[in-house]
């Protein structure tokens, strides 16, 4: 045979099977496109020039790795579907005298065409859209840099390389499959007498148990970081359970219903239930994949959208004022000690020079430590003390009463030995608290209502998700000294003594001035520490204006990646769904022709199809919703780690994501089911 | 009254591109009386399946009329056609047309379930039928687990269970070995003797020779018919082959 015949045969048969190949090509081009964009962004000099830009770049880099891995798995999976439908054709070629070597040639050409088209379309699209992506990323970051279009060769090359490898592997697998089967099998590979699906109680029950265990873990893990291993086990259990339940559980349930004669032998149930059983057997894996992809999309979108939308919130909790000077002290300072006020007024002269007006000034000192409560005993520990399991550790914060009054504007009076207590994520009811068996405090006042919370929020809520216990005490300096002495044997660094001076700058557009102030201060800070005579161990100044960029660039980077990955996952969902509909269409075509002959009206058929399609449509979506609901507490804890504690925001963002996704999903389903109806309603050839 | 009456039926298939036209049925007219067993015989491509599909209302004739129990099929609305078909006709096909997602039993129940009958009714109707067709042992099996002969008997059971006025069979022995063919033909004779009207299309002389009357179809025209009269199966077989030779050689001479 002449060698030009292979590319012809390959392209002809791809044209003939365009209903199968066009979606595949579009999906693979889409993946190339997104991969190109990600790798473009990961070394875009514009992005790198931002504050937090290198973090952003590495987020993009990580995203492109995940994408490459996912694309590989996904393209493999869908290509095997293509191959299955093509085997009959290959069997025919083989019987007509084309040897396997020639078939291999055709496959090679086919792969070359697929690779070429995907890279070309994806690359071109990527080049065009990369700038748009960069622009929207910069917008998200709230940067106002302008830019021009350009082609990024390294990104292009790496996209080419990654996808060439993926398609190479796919080709290898196809060749292996073709070489292993004989022609008769090839010819009949679509029509093997399929065994009826059987109930599999063991797998179904295992699936249920896994799901229960995973949900239990999700609800009971207190600290996802400390319990990272369990966290991953929960994720794996959920995935395994989803597959088991979709593949075995669904069939078992259908079988069980079929045993119910009065239910089964009804016009509406009879055909639907029996084909459902087969459908689930064949497509259980596909549906489970869709459910898992949907869950991933939802988790990624809701958490990153929330993080992005909550950035101001996070900044607000982390940085209660626009400019913050924080010091680490070696000794607690008593109320009449003027060292700190002198120091801060010295710093504030700089702001006078810049004509800045400080307002909402805040000045307080505090002690931060971690400890463990048993009964009315609080023992302060080293934070990284390995003998204490992390999830029983609480954060302890102690404030002087004068500073508390000044922050909150309250007029709290406490006698020596008394204290006011405020707790967050833990309950403490005893009337007394003994700390390290050295200090005993009478808890005469309690702060627990939400409206007073914001007074003290300034100080707390920054420490993540661990429970907090806040004490407001008189005689602060001497009490702290006592506590420090009780910690003999361990290093005094276990208690962090901090002092904060913070203020807002008048005027809404003060970001530039604040940055200027910081650069004025920067050289002074170190010398102030060295001149402090050991009173200060560090002194730092921060301005929200500079931190804001940083926060926005990481949070928007994550949002951006999530959106792109969600796009890819949605693409994958579309394709899996499309192929599922196609294969079901072909299978149902002859079946419905028979049913019509034995007296099923077209309405009956349509009704039965709709019932099945709706079930198959809703199952993955509902599963994803359920997974999301159970993952919610865990996700919330993870978001706390990022400093986001706005529960209402998270709930509404999650619900919104679900709603938007459901609409989108319904749209996909409508479009793909058109392919199905198209096939089913075509007259089978006789 | 005639169970079936076919009046000057014509069917032209035009290919999708509109180019070629195939005249599958030119001029077909005949009638079938209640209790008759009629075979329509012709070679492959002579228009048998086309005829049967039109009789079943699965396909529309280009012109002509089909009256089933005096009812003009062309007058029945599309959406009532399926119900009409289910209640009045039974089908047996060459390739069985059993659904692989159902057990043999459920396949047989299918038309009754569609008609909204309860399980008890269906079950009690099936028992005598299964006995007669010798399929009781395979009722719980799936189509892929049983032989061709058994599948075809199950298909016959499915056709009979609604108590149809007319059984339409399209090459019912076409996919069967000779033993299963003999069994099935015996079965058809038996149910015909019980009063069931049967119209069978076939290209096999053997199958046709079991009928009470044979219509010969060629190129979409019924050009001859033979009555069994008093002859037994072998004699009728002989008569059919004789006619066939006569007709073909006669044609050759022309
Ligand atoms: N759907 C169709 N479209 C076009 N031509 C058809 C179609 N079905 C059958 N024919 C043609 O009509 C003629 C009769 O076919 P058919 O009724 O199947 O014959 P038989 O069943 O006797 O073998 C044949 O020439 C066949 O090619
Ligand atoms: Mg035929």
CSV table of N, CA, C and O in Angstrom, one decimal, chain B residues 31-128:
chain,number,residue,atom,x,y,z
B,31,UNK,N,-56.7,-10.3,0.6
B,31,UNK,CA,-57.4,-10.2,1.9
B,31,UNK,C,-57.2,-11.5,2.7
B,31,UNK,O,-56.9,-12.5,2.1
B,32,UNK,N,-57.4,-11.4,4.0
B,32,UNK,CA,-57.2,-12.6,4.9
B,32,UNK,C,-58.4,-12.7,5.7
B,32,UNK,O,-58.9,-11.8,6.4
B,33,UNK,N,-59.0,-14.0,5.7
B,33,UNK,CA,-60.2,-14.2,6.5
B,33,UNK,C,-59.8,-14.7,7.9
B,33,UNK,O,-58.7,-15.2,8.1
B,34,UNK,N,-60.8,-14.6,8.8
B,34,UNK,CA,-60.5,-15.0,10.2
B,34,UNK,C,-60.2,-16.5,10.2
B,34,UNK,O,-60.8,-17.3,9.4
B,35,UNK,N,-59.2,-16.9,10.9
B,35,UNK,CA,-58.8,-18.3,11.1
B,35,UNK,C,-57.9,-18.8,10.0
B,35,UNK,O,-57.4,-19.9,10.0
B,36,UNK,N,-57.6,-17.9,9.0
B,36,UNK,CA,-56.7,-18.3,7.9
B,36,UNK,C,-55.2,-18.3,8.3
B,36,UNK,O,-54.8,-17.6,9.3
B,37,UNK,N,-54.4,-19.1,7.6
B,37,UNK,CA,-53.0,-19.1,7.8
B,37,UNK,C,-52.4,-18.9,6.4
B,37,UNK,O,-52.4,-19.7,5.6
B,38,UNK,N,-51.9,-17.6,6.2
B,38,UNK,CA,-51.5,-17.2,4.9
B,38,UNK,C,-50.0,-17.0,4.9
B,38,UNK,O,-49.5,-16.4,5.8
B,39,UNK,N,-49.4,-17.5,3.8
B,39,UNK,CA,-47.9,-17.2,3.7
B,39,UNK,C,-47.7,-16.3,2.5
B,39,UNK,O,-48.4,-16.6,1.5
B,40,UNK,N,-46.9,-15.3,2.6
B,40,UNK,CA,-46.5,-14.5,1.5
B,40,UNK,C,-45.1,-14.9,1.1
B,40,UNK,O,-44.2,-14.8,2.0
B,41,UNK,N,-44.9,-15.4,-0.1
B,41,UNK,CA,-43.6,-15.9,-0.4
B,41,UNK,C,-42.9,-15.1,-1.5
B,41,UNK,O,-43.6,-14.7,-2.5
B,42,UNK,N,-41.6,-14.9,-1.3
B,42,UNK,CA,-40.9,-14.2,-2.3
B,42,UNK,C,-39.5,-14.1,-2.0
B,42,UNK,O,-39.1,-14.4,-0.9
B,43,UNK,N,-38.7,-13.8,-3.0
B,43,UNK,CA,-37.2,-13.8,-2.8
B,43,UNK,C,-36.9,-12.5,-2.0
B,43,UNK,O,-37.7,-11.6,-1.8
B,44,UNK,N,-35.6,-12.6,-1.6
B,44,UNK,CA,-35.1,-11.4,-0.8
B,44,UNK,C,-35.2,-10.2,-1.7
B,44,UNK,O,-34.8,-10.2,-2.9
B,45,UNK,N,-35.7,-9.1,-1.2
B,45,UNK,CA,-35.8,-7.8,-1.9
B,45,UNK,C,-37.1,-7.7,-2.7
B,45,UNK,O,-37.3,-6.7,-3.4
B,46,UNK,N,-38.0,-8.7,-2.5
B,46,UNK,CA,-39.2,-8.6,-3.3
B,46,UNK,C,-40.3,-7.7,-2.6
B,46,UNK,O,-41.3,-7.4,-3.2
B,47,UNK,N,-40.0,-7.2,-1.4
B,47,UNK,CA,-40.9,-6.2,-0.8
B,47,UNK,C,-41.7,-6.8,0.4
B,47,UNK,O,-42.6,-6.2,0.8
B,48,UNK,N,-41.3,-8.0,0.9
B,48,UNK,CA,-42.1,-8.6,2.0
B,48,UNK,C,-42.1,-7.8,3.2
B,48,UNK,O,-43.1,-7.6,3.8
B,49,UNK,N,-40.9,-7.4,3.7
B,49,UNK,CA,-40.8,-6.7,4.9
B,49,UNK,C,-41.5,-5.3,4.8
B,49,UNK,O,-42.2,-4.9,5.7
B,50,UNK,N,-41.3,-4.7,3.6
B,50,UNK,CA,-42.0,-3.5,3.4
B,50,UNK,C,-43.5,-3.7,3.6
B,50,UNK,O,-44.2,-2.9,4.3
B,51,UNK,N,-44.1,-4.7,3.0
B,51,UNK,CA,-45.5,-5.0,3.1
B,51,UNK,C,-45.9,-5.2,4.6
B,51,UNK,O,-46.9,-4.6,5.0
B,52,UNK,N,-45.1,-6.0,5.3
B,52,UNK,CA,-45.5,-6.3,6.7
B,52,UNK,C,-45.4,-5.0,7.5
B,52,UNK,O,-46.3,-4.8,8.4
B,53,UNK,N,-44.4,-4.2,7.3
B,53,UNK,CA,-44.3,-2.9,8.1
B,53,UNK,C,-45.5,-2.0,7.8
B,53,UNK,O,-46.0,-1.4,8.7
B,54,UNK,N,-46.0,-2.0,6.6
B,54,UNK,CA,-47.2,-1.2,6.3
B,54,UNK,C,-48.4,-1.8,7.0
B,54,UNK,O,-49.2,-1.1,7.5
B,55,UNK,N,-48.5,-3.1,6.9
B,55,UNK,CA,-49.7,-3.8,7.5
B,55,UNK,C,-49.7,-3.4,9.0
B,55,UNK,O,-50.7,-3.3,9.6
B,56,UNK,N,-48.5,-3.3,9.6
B,56,UNK,CA,-48.4,-3.1,11.1
B,56,UNK,C,-48.6,-1.6,11.4
B,56,UNK,O,-48.6,-1.3,12.6
B,57,UNK,N,-48.6,-0.8,10.4
B,57,UNK,CA,-48.7,0.6,10.7
B,57,UNK,C,-47.4,1.2,11.1
B,57,UNK,O,-47.4,2.3,11.6
B,58,UNK,N,-46.3,0.5,10.9
B,58,UNK,CA,-45.0,1.0,11.3
B,58,UNK,C,-44.5,1.9,10.2
B,58,UNK,O,-43.5,2.7,10.3
B,59,UNK,N,-45.1,1.8,9.0
B,59,UNK,CA,-44.7,2.6,7.8
B,59,UNK,C,-45.9,3.0,7.0
B,59,UNK,O,-46.9,2.3,7.1
B,60,UNK,N,-45.8,4.1,6.4
B,60,UNK,CA,-47.0,4.6,5.6
B,60,UNK,C,-46.9,4.2,4.1
B,60,UNK,O,-45.8,4.3,3.6
B,61,UNK,N,-47.9,3.7,3.5
B,61,UNK,CA,-47.9,3.4,2.1
B,61,UNK,C,-47.9,4.7,1.3
B,61,UNK,O,-48.4,5.7,1.8
B,62,UNK,N,-47.3,4.6,0.1
B,62,UNK,CA,-47.4,5.8,-0.8
B,62,UNK,C,-48.8,6.0,-1.2
B,62,UNK,O,-49.3,7.2,-1.3
B,63,UNK,N,-49.5,4.9,-1.6
B,63,UNK,CA,-50.9,5.0,-1.8
B,63,UNK,C,-51.6,3.6,-1.5
B,63,UNK,O,-50.8,2.6,-1.3
B,64,UNK,N,-52.9,3.6,-1.5
B,64,UNK,CA,-53.6,2.3,-1.2
B,64,UNK,C,-54.1,2.3,0.3
B,64,UNK,O,-53.8,3.2,1.0
B,65,UNK,N,-54.8,1.2,0.6
B,65,UNK,CA,-55.4,1.2,1.9
B,65,UNK,C,-55.1,-0.2,2.6
B,65,UNK,O,-55.0,-1.2,1.9
B,66,UNK,N,-55.1,-0.1,3.9
B,66,UNK,CA,-55.0,-1.3,4.7
B,66,UNK,C,-56.2,-1.3,5.7
B,66,UNK,O,-56.3,-0.4,6.4
B,67,UNK,N,-57.1,-2.3,5.6
B,67,UNK,CA,-58.2,-2.4,6.6
B,67,UNK,C,-57.9,-3.5,7.5
B,67,UNK,O,-57.8,-4.7,7.1
B,68,UNK,N,-57.9,-3.2,8.8
B,68,UNK,CA,-57.7,-4.3,9.8
B,68,UNK,C,-59.1,-4.3,10.5
B,68,UNK,O,-59.5,-3.3,11.1
B,69,UNK,N,-59.8,-5.5,10.4
B,69,UNK,CA,-61.1,-5.6,11.0
B,69,UNK,C,-62.0,-4.4,10.6
B,69,UNK,O,-62.7,-3.9,11.3
B,70,UNK,N,-61.9,-4.1,9.3
B,70,UNK,CA,-62.7,-3.0,8.7
B,70,UNK,C,-62.2,-1.6,9.1
B,70,UNK,O,-62.8,-0.7,8.6
B,71,UNK,N,-61.2,-1.5,9.9
B,71,UNK,CA,-60.7,-0.2,10.3
B,71,UNK,C,-59.6,0.2,9.4
B,71,UNK,O,-58.6,-0.5,9.3
B,72,UNK,N,-59.7,1.4,8.8
B,72,UNK,CA,-58.6,1.9,7.9
B,72,UNK,C,-57.5,2.4,8.7
B,72,UNK,O,-57.6,3.3,9.5
B,73,UNK,N,-56.3,1.7,8.5
B,73,UNK,CA,-55.1,2.1,9.3
B,73,UNK,C,-54.7,3.6,9.0
B,73,UNK,O,-54.3,4.3,9.9
B,74,UNK,N,-54.9,4.0,7.8
B,74,UNK,CA,-54.6,5.3,7.4
B,74,UNK,C,-55.4,6.4,8.1
B,74,UNK,O,-55.0,7.6,8.2
B,75,UNK,N,-56.6,6.0,8.7
B,75,UNK,CA,-57.4,7.0,9.4
B,75,UNK,C,-57.1,7.1,10.9
B,75,UNK,O,-57.6,8.0,11.5
B,76,UNK,N,-56.3,6.1,11.3
B,76,UNK,CA,-56.0,6.1,12.8
B,76,UNK,C,-54.9,7.2,13.0
B,76,UNK,O,-53.9,7.2,12.3
B,77,UNK,N,-55.1,7.9,14.1
B,77,UNK,CA,-54.2,9.0,14.3
B,77,UNK,C,-52.8,8.4,14.8
B,77,UNK,O,-52.9,7.3,15.5
B,78,UNK,N,-51.8,9.0,14.5
B,78,UNK,CA,-50.4,8.6,14.8
B,78,UNK,C,-50.3,8.1,16.3
B,78,UNK,O,-49.8,7.0,16.6
B,79,UNK,N,-50.9,8.9,17.2
B,79,UNK,CA,-50.7,8.5,18.6
B,79,UNK,C,-51.5,7.4,19.1
B,79,UNK,O,-51.2,6.8,20.1
B,80,UNK,N,-52.6,7.1,18.3
B,80,UNK,CA,-53.4,5.9,18.7
B,80,UNK,C,-52.9,4.6,18.1
B,80,UNK,O,-53.4,3.5,18.4
B,81,UNK,N,-52.1,4.8,17.1
B,81,UNK,CA,-51.6,3.7,16.3
B,81,UNK,C,-50.9,2.6,17.1
B,81,UNK,O,-51.2,1.4,17.0
B,82,UNK,N,-50.1,3.1,18.1
B,82,UNK,CA,-49.3,2.1,18.9
B,82,UNK,C,-50.3,1.3,19.7
B,82,UNK,O,-50.1,0.1,19.8
B,83,UNK,N,-51.3,1.9,20.3
B,83,UNK,CA,-52.3,1.2,21.1
B,83,UNK,C,-53.0,0.2,20.3
B,83,UNK,O,-53.3,-0.9,20.7
B,84,UNK,N,-53.4,0.7,19.1
B,84,UNK,CA,-54.2,-0.2,18.2
B,84,UNK,C,-53.4,-1.4,17.8
B,84,UNK,O,-53.9,-2.5,17.9
B,85,UNK,N,-52.1,-1.2,17.5
B,85,UNK,CA,-51.2,-2.3,17.2
B,85,UNK,C,-51.1,-3.2,18.3
B,85,UNK,O,-51.1,-4.4,18.1
B,86,UNK,N,-50.9,-2.7,19.5
B,86,UNK,CA,-50.7,-3.5,20.7
B,86,UNK,C,-51.9,-4.4,21.0
B,86,UNK,O,-51.8,-5.5,21.3
B,87,UNK,N,-53.1,-3.8,20.7
B,87,UNK,CA,-54.3,-4.6,21.1
B,87,UNK,C,-54.8,-5.5,20.0
B,87,UNK,O,-55.5,-6.5,20.3
B,88,UNK,N,-54.4,-5.3,18.8
B,88,UNK,CA,-55.0,-6.1,17.7
B,88,UNK,C,-54.0,-7.0,17.0
B,88,UNK,O,-54.3,-7.9,16.3
B,89,UNK,N,-52.7,-6.7,17.1
B,89,UNK,CA,-51.7,-7.4,16.3
B,89,UNK,C,-50.6,-8.0,17.2
B,89,UNK,O,-50.3,-7.5,18.3
B,90,UNK,N,-50.1,-9.2,16.7
B,90,UNK,CA,-49.0,-9.8,17.4
B,90,UNK,C,-47.9,-9.9,16.4
B,90,UNK,O,-48.1,-10.2,15.2
B,91,UNK,N,-46.6,-9.7,16.8
B,91,UNK,CA,-45.5,-9.8,15.9
B,91,UNK,C,-44.5,-10.9,16.2
B,91,UNK,O,-44.2,-11.1,17.4
B,92,UNK,N,-44.0,-11.5,15.2
B,92,UNK,CA,-42.9,-12.4,15.3
B,92,UNK,C,-41.9,-12.0,14.2
B,92,UNK,O,-42.3,-11.9,13.1
B,93,UNK,N,-40.7,-11.7,14.7
B,93,UNK,CA,-39.7,-11.2,13.7
B,93,UNK,C,-38.6,-12.3,13.5
B,93,UNK,O,-38.3,-13.1,14.3
B,94,UNK,N,-37.9,-12.1,12.4
B,94,UNK,CA,-36.8,-13.0,12.1
B,94,UNK,C,-35.7,-12.9,13.2
B,94,UNK,O,-35.2,-13.9,13.6
B,95,UNK,N,-35.4,-11.7,13.6
B,95,UNK,CA,-34.3,-11.6,14.6
B,95,UNK,C,-34.9,-11.4,16.0
B,95,UNK,O,-34.3,-10.8,16.9
B,96,UNK,N,-36.0,-12.0,16.2
B,96,UNK,CA,-36.7,-12.2,17.6
B,96,UNK,C,-37.1,-10.9,18.2
B,96,UNK,O,-38.2,-10.8,18.8
B,97,UNK,N,-36.2,-9.8,18.1
B,97,UNK,CA,-36.6,-8.5,18.7
B,97,UNK,C,-36.9,-8.7,20.2
B,97,UNK,O,-37.9,-8.0,20.6
B,98,UNK,N,-36.2,-9.4,20.9
B,98,UNK,CA,-36.4,-9.5,22.4
B,98,UNK,C,-35.5,-8.4,23.0
B,98,UNK,O,-34.4,-8.1,22.4
B,99,UNK,N,-35.9,-7.8,24.0
B,99,UNK,CA,-35.1,-6.8,24.7
B,99,UNK,C,-34.1,-7.4,25.6
B,99,UNK,O,-34.5,-8.2,26.5
B,100,UNK,N,-32.8,-7.1,25.4
B,100,UNK,CA,-31.8,-7.8,26.2
B,100,UNK,C,-31.8,-7.3,27.7
B,100,UNK,O,-31.1,-7.9,28.5
B,101,UNK,N,-32.5,-6.2,28.0
B,101,UNK,CA,-32.5,-5.8,29.4
B,101,UNK,C,-33.6,-6.5,30.2
B,101,UNK,O,-33.7,-6.2,31.4
B,102,UNK,N,-34.4,-7.3,29.6
B,102,UNK,CA,-35.5,-8.0,30.3
B,102,UNK,C,-35.3,-9.5,30.3
B,102,UNK,O,-34.7,-10.0,29.4
B,103,UNK,N,-35.8,-10.1,31.3
B,103,UNK,CA,-35.8,-11.6,31.3
B,103,UNK,C,-36.8,-12.0,30.2
B,103,UNK,O,-37.6,-11.2,29.8
B,104,UNK,N,-36.8,-13.3,29.9
B,104,UNK,CA,-37.8,-13.8,28.9
B,104,UNK,C,-39.2,-13.5,29.4
B,104,UNK,O,-40.0,-13.0,28.7
B,105,UNK,N,-39.4,-13.8,30.7
B,105,UNK,CA,-40.8,-13.5,31.3
B,105,UNK,C,-41.2,-12.1,31.1
B,105,UNK,O,-42.3,-11.8,30.6
B,106,UNK,N,-40.3,-11.1,31.4
B,106,UNK,CA,-40.6,-9.7,31.3
B,106,UNK,C,-40.8,-9.3,29.9
B,106,UNK,O,-41.7,-8.5,29.6
B,107,UNK,N,-40.0,-9.9,29.0
B,107,UNK,CA,-40.2,-9.6,27.6
B,107,UNK,C,-41.6,-10.0,27.1
B,107,UNK,O,-42.2,-9.2,26.4
B,108,UNK,N,-42.1,-11.1,27.6
B,108,UNK,CA,-43.4,-11.6,27.2
B,108,UNK,C,-44.5,-10.6,27.8
B,108,UNK,O,-45.5,-10.3,27.2
B,109,UNK,N,-44.2,-10.2,29.0
B,109,UNK,CA,-45.2,-9.3,29.7
B,109,UNK,C,-45.3,-7.9,29.0
B,109,UNK,O,-46.3,-7.2,29.2
B,110,UNK,N,-44.2,-7.5,28.4
B,110,UNK,CA,-44.1,-6.1,27.9
B,110,UNK,C,-45.4,-5.5,27.4
B,110,UNK,O,-45.9,-4.5,27.8
B,111,UNK,N,-46.0,-6.2,26.3
B,111,UNK,CA,-47.3,-5.5,25.8
B,111,UNK,C,-48.4,-5.4,26.8
B,111,UNK,O,-49.1,-4.4,26.8
B,112,UNK,N,-48.4,-6.3,27.8
B,112,UNK,CA,-49.5,-6.3,28.8
B,112,UNK,C,-49.2,-5.2,29.8
B,112,UNK,O,-50.1,-4.5,30.2
B,113,UNK,N,-47.9,-5.0,30.2
B,113,UNK,CA,-47.6,-4.0,31.1
B,113,UNK,C,-47.9,-2.6,30.5
B,113,UNK,O,-48.5,-1.8,31.1
B,114,UNK,N,-47.6,-2.5,29.2
B,114,UNK,CA,-48.0,-1.3,28.5
B,114,UNK,C,-49.5,-1.0,28.5
B,114,UNK,O,-49.9,0.1,28.5
B,115,UNK,N,-50.2,-2.1,28.4
B,115,UNK,CA,-51.7,-2.0,28.4
B,115,UNK,C,-52.2,-1.8,29.8
B,115,UNK,O,-53.4,-1.6,30.0
B,116,UNK,N,-51.3,-1.8,30.8
B,116,UNK,CA,-51.8,-1.5,32.2
B,116,UNK,C,-52.4,-2.6,32.9
B,116,UNK,O,-53.1,-2.5,33.9
B,117,UNK,N,-52.1,-3.9,32.5
B,117,UNK,CA,-52.6,-5.0,33.2
B,117,UNK,C,-51.8,-5.3,34.5
B,117,UNK,O,-50.6,-4.9,34.6
B,118,UNK,N,-52.4,-5.9,35.5
B,118,UNK,CA,-51.7,-6.1,36.8
B,118,UNK,C,-50.9,-7.4,36.7
B,118,UNK,O,-51.1,-8.2,35.8
B,119,UNK,N,-50.0,-7.5,37.6
B,119,UNK,CA,-49.1,-8.7,37.5
B,119,UNK,C,-49.8,-10.0,37.6
B,119,UNK,O,-49.5,-10.9,36.9
B,120,UNK,N,-50.8,-10.1,38.4
B,120,UNK,CA,-51.6,-11.3,38.6
B,120,UNK,C,-52.2,-11.7,37.3
B,120,UNK,O,-52.2,-12.9,36.9
B,121,UNK,N,-52.9,-10.8,36.6
B,121,UNK,CA,-53.5,-11.1,35.3
B,121,UNK,C,-52.5,-11.6,34.4
B,121,UNK,O,-52.7,-12.7,33.7
B,122,UNK,N,-51.3,-10.9,34.3
B,122,UNK,CA,-50.3,-11.3,33.3
B,122,UNK,C,-49.8,-12.7,33.6
B,122,UNK,O,-49.6,-13.6,32.7
B,123,UNK,N,-49.6,-12.9,34.9
B,123,UNK,CA,-49.0,-14.2,35.4
B,123,UNK,C,-50.0,-15.3,35.0
B,123,UNK,O,-49.5,-16.4,34.5
B,124,UNK,N,-51.3,-15.2,35.3
B,124,UNK,CA,-52.2,-16.3,35.0
B,124,UNK,C,-52.4,-16.5,33.5
B,124,UNK,O,-52.6,-17.6,33.0
B,125,UNK,N,-52.2,-15.4,32.7
B,125,UNK,CA,-52.3,-15.6,31.2
B,125,UNK,C,-51.1,-16.3,30.7
B,125,UNK,O,-51.2,-17.1,29.7
B,126,UNK,N,-49.9,-16.1,31.3
B,126,UNK,CA,-48.7,-16.7,30.8
B,126,UNK,C,-48.6,-18.2,31.0
B,126,UNK,O,-48.1,-18.9,30.2
B,127,UNK,N,-49.2,-18.6,32.2
B,127,UNK,CA,-49.0,-20.0,32.5
B,127,UNK,C,-49.4,-21.0,31.4
B,127,UNK,O,-48.5,-21.8,31.0
B,128,UNK,N,-50.6,-21.0,30.9
B,128,UNK,CA,-51.0,-22.0,29.9
B,128,UNK,C,-50.1,-21.8,28.6
B,128,UNK,O,-49.7,-22.8,28.0
